[in-house]
CSV table of C-alpha atoms in Angstrom, one decimal:
chain,number,residue,atom,x,y,z
A,1074,MET,CA,105.7,114.6,132.9
A,1075,THR,CA,107.9,115.9,130.2
A,1076,LYS,CA,111.5,115.1,130.1
A,1077,LEU,CA,113.4,118.5,130.1
A,1078,TYR,CA,116.7,119.1,128.1
A,1079,VAL,CA,118.7,122.2,127.7
A,1080,ASP,CA,120.4,122.9,124.3
A,1081,ARG,CA,121.2,126.6,124.7
A,1082,LEU,CA,122.4,128.4,127.9
A,1083,ALA,CA,122.9,132.2,128.1
A,1084,ILE,CA,123.7,134.6,131.0
A,1085,THR,CA,123.6,138.5,131.5
A,1086,VAL,CA,125.7,139.8,134.2
A,1087,ARG,CA,126.0,143.4,135.5
A,1088,SER,CA,129.7,144.3,135.8
A,1089,SER,CA,129.2,147.2,138.3
A,1090,PRO,CA,125.7,147.6,139.6
A,1091,ARG,CA,125.0,151.3,140.6
A,1092,LEU,CA,123.4,151.3,143.9
A,1093,GLY,CA,122.1,154.5,145.5
A,1094,PRO,CA,120.6,155.6,148.9
A,1095,THR,CA,117.0,155.8,149.1
A,1096,ALA,CA,116.7,157.7,152.6
A,1097,GLU,CA,117.9,160.9,150.9
A,1098,LEU,CA,115.0,161.0,148.6
A,1099,HIS,CA,111.9,163.0,149.4
A,1100,ARG,CA,109.4,160.9,151.6
A,1101,THR,CA,106.7,161.1,148.9
A,1102,HIS,CA,109.2,159.9,146.2
A,1103,GLN,CA,108.2,156.6,144.7
A,1104,ARG,CA,111.2,154.9,145.2
A,1105,ARG,CA,111.6,156.0,148.9
A,1106,GLN,CA,107.9,154.7,149.4
A,1107,VAL,CA,108.9,151.2,147.9
A,1108,ALA,CA,112.2,151.2,149.9
A,1109,HIS,CA,110.3,151.8,153.2
A,1110,LEU,CA,107.8,148.7,152.3
A,1111,VAL,CA,111.0,146.7,151.4
A,1112,ALA,CA,112.7,147.6,154.7
A,1113,GLU,CA,109.5,146.8,156.7
A,1114,ARG,CA,109.1,143.5,155.3
A,1115,ARG,CA,112.7,142.5,155.9
A,1116,GLY,CA,112.8,144.1,159.4
A,1117,VAL,CA,115.8,146.3,158.7
A,1118,PRO,CA,116.3,150.2,158.9
A,1119,GLU,CA,115.2,152.0,155.8
A,1120,GLU,CA,118.6,153.7,155.7
A,1121,ARG,CA,120.0,150.2,154.6
A,1122,ILE,CA,117.8,149.8,151.5
A,1123,ARG,CA,119.6,151.0,148.4
A,1124,ALA,CA,117.8,151.3,144.9
A,1125,ARG,CA,119.6,150.2,141.6
A,1126,ARG,CA,120.0,153.0,139.4
A,1127,PRO,CA,119.4,152.3,135.6
A,1128,LEU,CA,122.2,152.6,133.1
A,1129,ASP,CA,122.4,156.0,131.4
A,1130,GLY,CA,120.8,156.1,127.9
A,1131,GLU,CA,119.2,152.7,128.5
A,1132,PRO,CA,115.4,153.1,128.5
A,1133,ALA,CA,115.0,149.3,128.7
A,1134,ASP,CA,117.1,149.5,132.1
A,1135,ALA,CA,114.8,152.2,133.5
A,1136,GLY,CA,112.0,149.9,132.7
A,1137,ASP,CA,113.8,147.1,134.4
A,1138,PHE,CA,113.8,144.7,131.5
A,1139,LEU,CA,117.4,145.1,130.1
A,1140,VAL,CA,118.8,141.9,131.4
A,1141,VAL,CA,115.9,139.9,130.1
A,1142,GLN,CA,116.1,141.6,126.7
A,1143,ARG,CA,119.9,140.9,126.5
A,1144,THR,CA,119.4,137.5,127.5
A,1145,LEU,CA,116.8,136.6,125.0
A,1146,THR,CA,118.8,138.3,122.3
A,1147,ALA,CA,121.9,136.1,123.4
A,1148,LEU,CA,119.7,132.8,123.2
A,1149,GLY,CA,118.5,133.7,119.7
A,1150,SER,CA,115.1,133.2,118.0
A,1151,PRO,CA,113.0,130.1,119.3
A,1152,PRO,CA,112.3,127.4,116.7
A,1153,GLY,CA,109.1,127.3,114.8
A,1154,ARG,CA,107.1,124.7,116.9
A,1155,PRO,CA,104.9,125.8,119.8
A,1156,HIS,CA,107.2,127.9,122.1
A,1157,THR,CA,106.3,129.6,125.5
A,1158,LEU,CA,108.6,132.2,127.3
A,1159,TYR,CA,108.6,131.8,131.2
A,1160,LEU,CA,110.1,134.8,132.9
A,1161,VAL,CA,111.0,133.8,136.6
A,1162,ARG,CA,111.5,137.0,138.7
A,1163,SER,CA,110.3,138.1,142.1
A,1164,GLY,CA,110.5,141.3,144.1
A,1165,PRO,CA,109.4,145.0,143.6
A,1166,LEU,CA,110.4,146.9,140.3
A,1167,LEU,CA,112.0,150.2,139.8
A,1168,ASP,CA,108.9,151.4,137.9
A,1169,PRO,CA,105.7,149.5,139.0
A,1170,MET,CA,104.0,151.0,135.9
A,1171,VAL,CA,106.1,148.9,133.6
A,1172,ALA,CA,105.6,145.2,132.8
A,1173,PRO,CA,109.0,143.8,132.2
A,1174,LEU,CA,107.7,140.5,130.6
A,1175,THR,CA,105.6,142.3,128.2
A,1176,ALA,CA,108.2,144.9,127.4
A,1177,ALA,CA,111.0,142.4,126.7
A,1178,ALA,CA,108.7,140.1,124.4
A,1179,HIS,CA,107.8,143.3,122.5
A,1180,THR,CA,111.1,144.8,121.9
A,1181,THR,CA,112.7,141.4,121.0
A,1182,GLY,CA,109.8,140.4,118.7
A,1183,TRP,CA,108.9,137.3,120.8
A,1184,PRO,CA,106.6,135.1,118.5
A,1185,GLY,CA,105.0,132.9,121.1
A,1186,ASP,CA,103.0,132.9,124.5
A,1187,GLU,CA,104.6,134.5,127.5
A,1188,VAL,CA,104.1,133.4,131.3
A,1189,GLY,CA,105.4,135.3,134.2
A,1190,ILE,CA,106.3,133.3,137.5
A,1191,SER,CA,106.8,135.7,140.5
A,1192,HIS,CA,106.2,133.5,143.6
A,1193,LEU,CA,109.4,131.3,143.7
A,1194,GLU,CA,111.7,134.0,145.3
A,1195,GLU,CA,115.3,132.6,145.7
A,1196,GLN,CA,114.1,129.1,144.4
A,1197,GLY,CA,113.4,130.5,140.7
A,1198,GLY,CA,116.3,128.5,139.5
A,1199,THR,CA,115.5,125.2,141.0
A,1200,LEU,CA,111.7,124.5,141.7
A,1201,VAL,CA,110.7,126.2,138.4
A,1202,PHE,CA,111.5,122.9,136.7
A,1203,ASP,CA,108.7,121.0,138.8
A,1204,LEU,CA,106.3,123.4,137.2
A,1205,LEU,CA,107.8,123.2,133.7
A,1206,ALA,CA,107.8,119.5,133.7
A,1207,TRP,CA,104.0,119.7,133.9
A,1208,ALA,CA,103.5,122.8,131.9
A,1209,VAL,CA,105.6,122.0,128.7
A,1210,PRO,CA,104.0,119.6,126.4
A,1211,GLU,CA,105.8,116.4,125.4
A,1212,GLY,CA,107.8,117.2,122.2
A,1213,ASP,CA,107.6,121.0,122.7
A,1214,GLY,CA,110.4,123.3,123.7
A,1215,ALA,CA,110.3,126.4,125.9
A,1216,THR,CA,112.5,129.4,126.9
A,1217,VAL,CA,113.1,130.1,130.5
A,1218,VAL,CA,114.8,133.4,131.9
A,1219,VAL,CA,115.5,133.4,135.5
A,1220,VAL,CA,116.4,136.8,136.9
A,1221,ASP,CA,118.3,137.9,140.0
A,1222,ASP,CA,118.5,141.7,139.3
A,1223,PRO,CA,116.8,143.2,142.4
A,1224,ALA,CA,115.9,146.9,142.2
A,1225,TYR,CA,116.2,147.2,146.1
A,1226,VAL,CA,118.9,145.9,148.0
A,1227,ASP,CA,120.2,145.7,151.7
A,1228,ASP,CA,123.8,145.9,150.6
A,1229,THR,CA,125.1,145.0,154.2
A,1230,THR,CA,123.7,141.4,154.1
A,1231,GLU,CA,122.6,140.7,150.6
A,1232,ASP,CA,124.9,139.8,147.8
A,1233,PRO,CA,122.6,139.3,144.6
A,1234,ALA,CA,124.1,138.2,141.5
A,1235,PHE,CA,122.6,141.2,139.4
A,1236,ALA,CA,122.1,138.6,136.5
A,1237,ALA,CA,119.9,136.5,134.4
A,1238,VAL,CA,120.2,133.1,133.1
A,1239,GLY,CA,118.4,132.0,129.9
A,1240,LEU,CA,117.7,128.3,129.2
A,1241,ARG,CA,116.3,127.1,125.8
A,1242,LEU,CA,114.6,123.8,126.6
A,1243,ALA,CA,113.9,121.2,123.8
A,1244,PRO,CA,112.8,117.5,123.5
A,1245,THR,CA,116.4,116.6,123.4
A,1246,GLY,CA,119.6,118.5,124.1
A,1247,ALA,CA,123.0,118.8,125.7
A,1248,LEU,CA,122.0,118.9,129.3
A,1249,ARG,CA,119.3,116.8,131.0
A,1250,ILE,CA,117.1,117.9,134.0
A,1251,ARG,CA,117.3,114.7,136.0
A,1252,ALA,CA,115.4,115.8,139.1
A,1253,CYS,CA,114.5,118.8,141.3
A,1254,GLY,CA,113.2,119.3,144.8
A,1255,GLU,CA,112.6,121.4,147.7
A,1256,GLY,CA,114.6,121.0,151.0
A,1257,GLU,CA,117.9,119.2,151.7
A,1258,PRO,CA,119.4,118.0,148.5
A,1259,PRO,CA,120.3,114.4,148.0
A,1260,ALA,CA,123.7,113.1,149.1
A,1261,PRO,CA,126.2,112.0,146.3
A,1262,ASP,CA,125.6,108.6,147.1
A,1263,THR,CA,121.8,108.6,146.7
A,1264,GLY,CA,121.7,110.8,143.7
A,1265,PRO,CA,125.0,110.3,142.1
A,1266,TYR,CA,126.8,113.6,140.9
A,1267,ALA,CA,130.4,114.5,140.5
A,1268,HIS,CA,130.0,118.4,140.8
A,1269,ARG,CA,128.0,120.6,143.3
A,1270,PHE,CA,127.3,124.3,143.0
A,1271,SER,CA,125.6,126.4,145.6
A,1272,GLY,CA,124.4,129.9,146.3
A,1273,ALA,CA,121.9,132.0,148.2
A,1274,GLY,CA,120.1,133.4,144.9
A,1275,PRO,CA,118.2,132.0,142.0
A,1276,CYS,CA,121.0,132.6,139.6
A,1277,ASP,CA,124.1,131.6,141.7
A,1278,ALA,CA,124.4,128.0,141.0
A,1279,TRP,CA,123.6,128.3,137.3
A,1280,LEU,CA,126.4,130.9,136.9
A,1281,GLU,CA,128.8,128.5,138.6
A,1282,LEU,CA,127.7,125.8,136.4
A,1283,TYR,CA,128.1,128.1,133.1
A,1284,ALA,CA,131.7,128.8,134.2
A,1285,ALA,CA,132.4,125.0,134.7
A,1286,LEU,CA,131.0,124.0,131.5
A,1287,GLU,CA,132.9,126.8,129.7
A,1288,SER,CA,136.2,125.6,131.3
A,1289,GLY,CA,135.5,122.1,130.3
A,1290,ALA,CA,135.5,121.0,133.9
A,1291,ILE,CA,132.3,118.9,133.5
A,1292,GLY,CA,132.7,115.8,131.2
A,1293,ARG,CA,130.2,113.9,129.2
A,1294,GLY,CA,127.9,111.8,131.3
A,1295,GLU,CA,128.8,113.7,134.6
A,1296,SER,CA,125.9,115.3,136.7
A,1297,ALA,CA,126.0,118.4,138.8
A,1298,LEU,CA,123.8,119.4,141.5
A,1299,LEU,CA,122.6,122.9,141.7
A,1300,HIS,CA,121.7,123.9,145.3
A,1301,THR,CA,120.2,127.1,146.3
A,1302,ALA,CA,120.0,128.0,150.2
A,1303,GLY,CA,117.9,131.0,150.6
A,1304,ARG,CA,116.7,133.0,153.4
A,1305,GLU,CA,113.5,131.0,153.9
A,1306,ARG,CA,114.0,127.6,152.2
A,1307,GLN,CA,116.3,125.4,150.2
A,1308,GLY,CA,115.9,123.9,146.9
A,1309,TRP,CA,117.9,121.8,144.2
A,1310,VAL,CA,118.0,120.6,140.7
A,1311,LEU,CA,120.2,117.8,139.3
A,1312,VAL,CA,121.6,118.3,135.8
A,1313,GLU,CA,123.3,115.6,133.6
A,1314,ALA,CA,125.8,116.6,130.9
A,1315,VAL,CA,124.6,114.3,128.1
A,1316,ARG,CA,126.5,116.1,125.3
A,1317,PRO,CA,128.2,119.0,126.8
A,1318,ASP,CA,130.1,119.6,123.6
A,1319,ARG,CA,127.0,120.5,121.9
A,1320,LEU,CA,125.6,123.0,124.3
A,1321,ARG,CA,125.5,126.5,122.8
A,1322,MET,CA,126.5,129.1,125.4
A,1323,THR,CA,126.6,132.8,125.3
A,1324,GLY,CA,127.8,135.3,128.1
A,1325,VAL,CA,126.9,139.0,128.1
A,1326,ARG,CA,128.2,141.7,130.4
A,1327,ILE,CA,126.6,145.0,130.9
């Protein structure tokens, strides 16, 4: 298994997501039909499901890849060695005829391969590292973008981040991925860590880690547990700040 390090960390966050009711749309409207399916799957009235409206004058947002595009731009171009882009995203899109991964890679001029991962749901920011430890060849890097920018939301019970977290993985780097797992996270005495960040979505704990690193709250050699407790399962990832002063960080708001 490959040892994973992070040498760049970027986030893109929506300042004011625009959510609109879908029940007012005609019953044959595509978004109304998707909202009905979402409500049926979650066991809630259709009237509670709202659709995220794209930003005016932003074709990339109408195509559901703006946050990915901005995050990749913030991370910068990948190094010349073999480098794969992994997009981790679950849930229905505003426009099912658009492929956000392909569109984002094309508009940013991504030079390498792209892989989409859609089955991890809220554990996209934790369990993906188990996959990456096997998928990324020793000595190579990768770019990972974890997205929590749902197109359909039950805003009475759900509080998504409306964000994306980008990680540039390298053979060595400022942060080391020590371990990850599914279920209850380890206690501080069994897997020593000085900080713990938790949330219900795939980006929540990473956004808290970003804020802590930006403020200087995490010292060299300290570890942080990132814990996600979603609707159906729990997951965690343990991160060590090897050289936090060398971590290149970029935050974007849209």
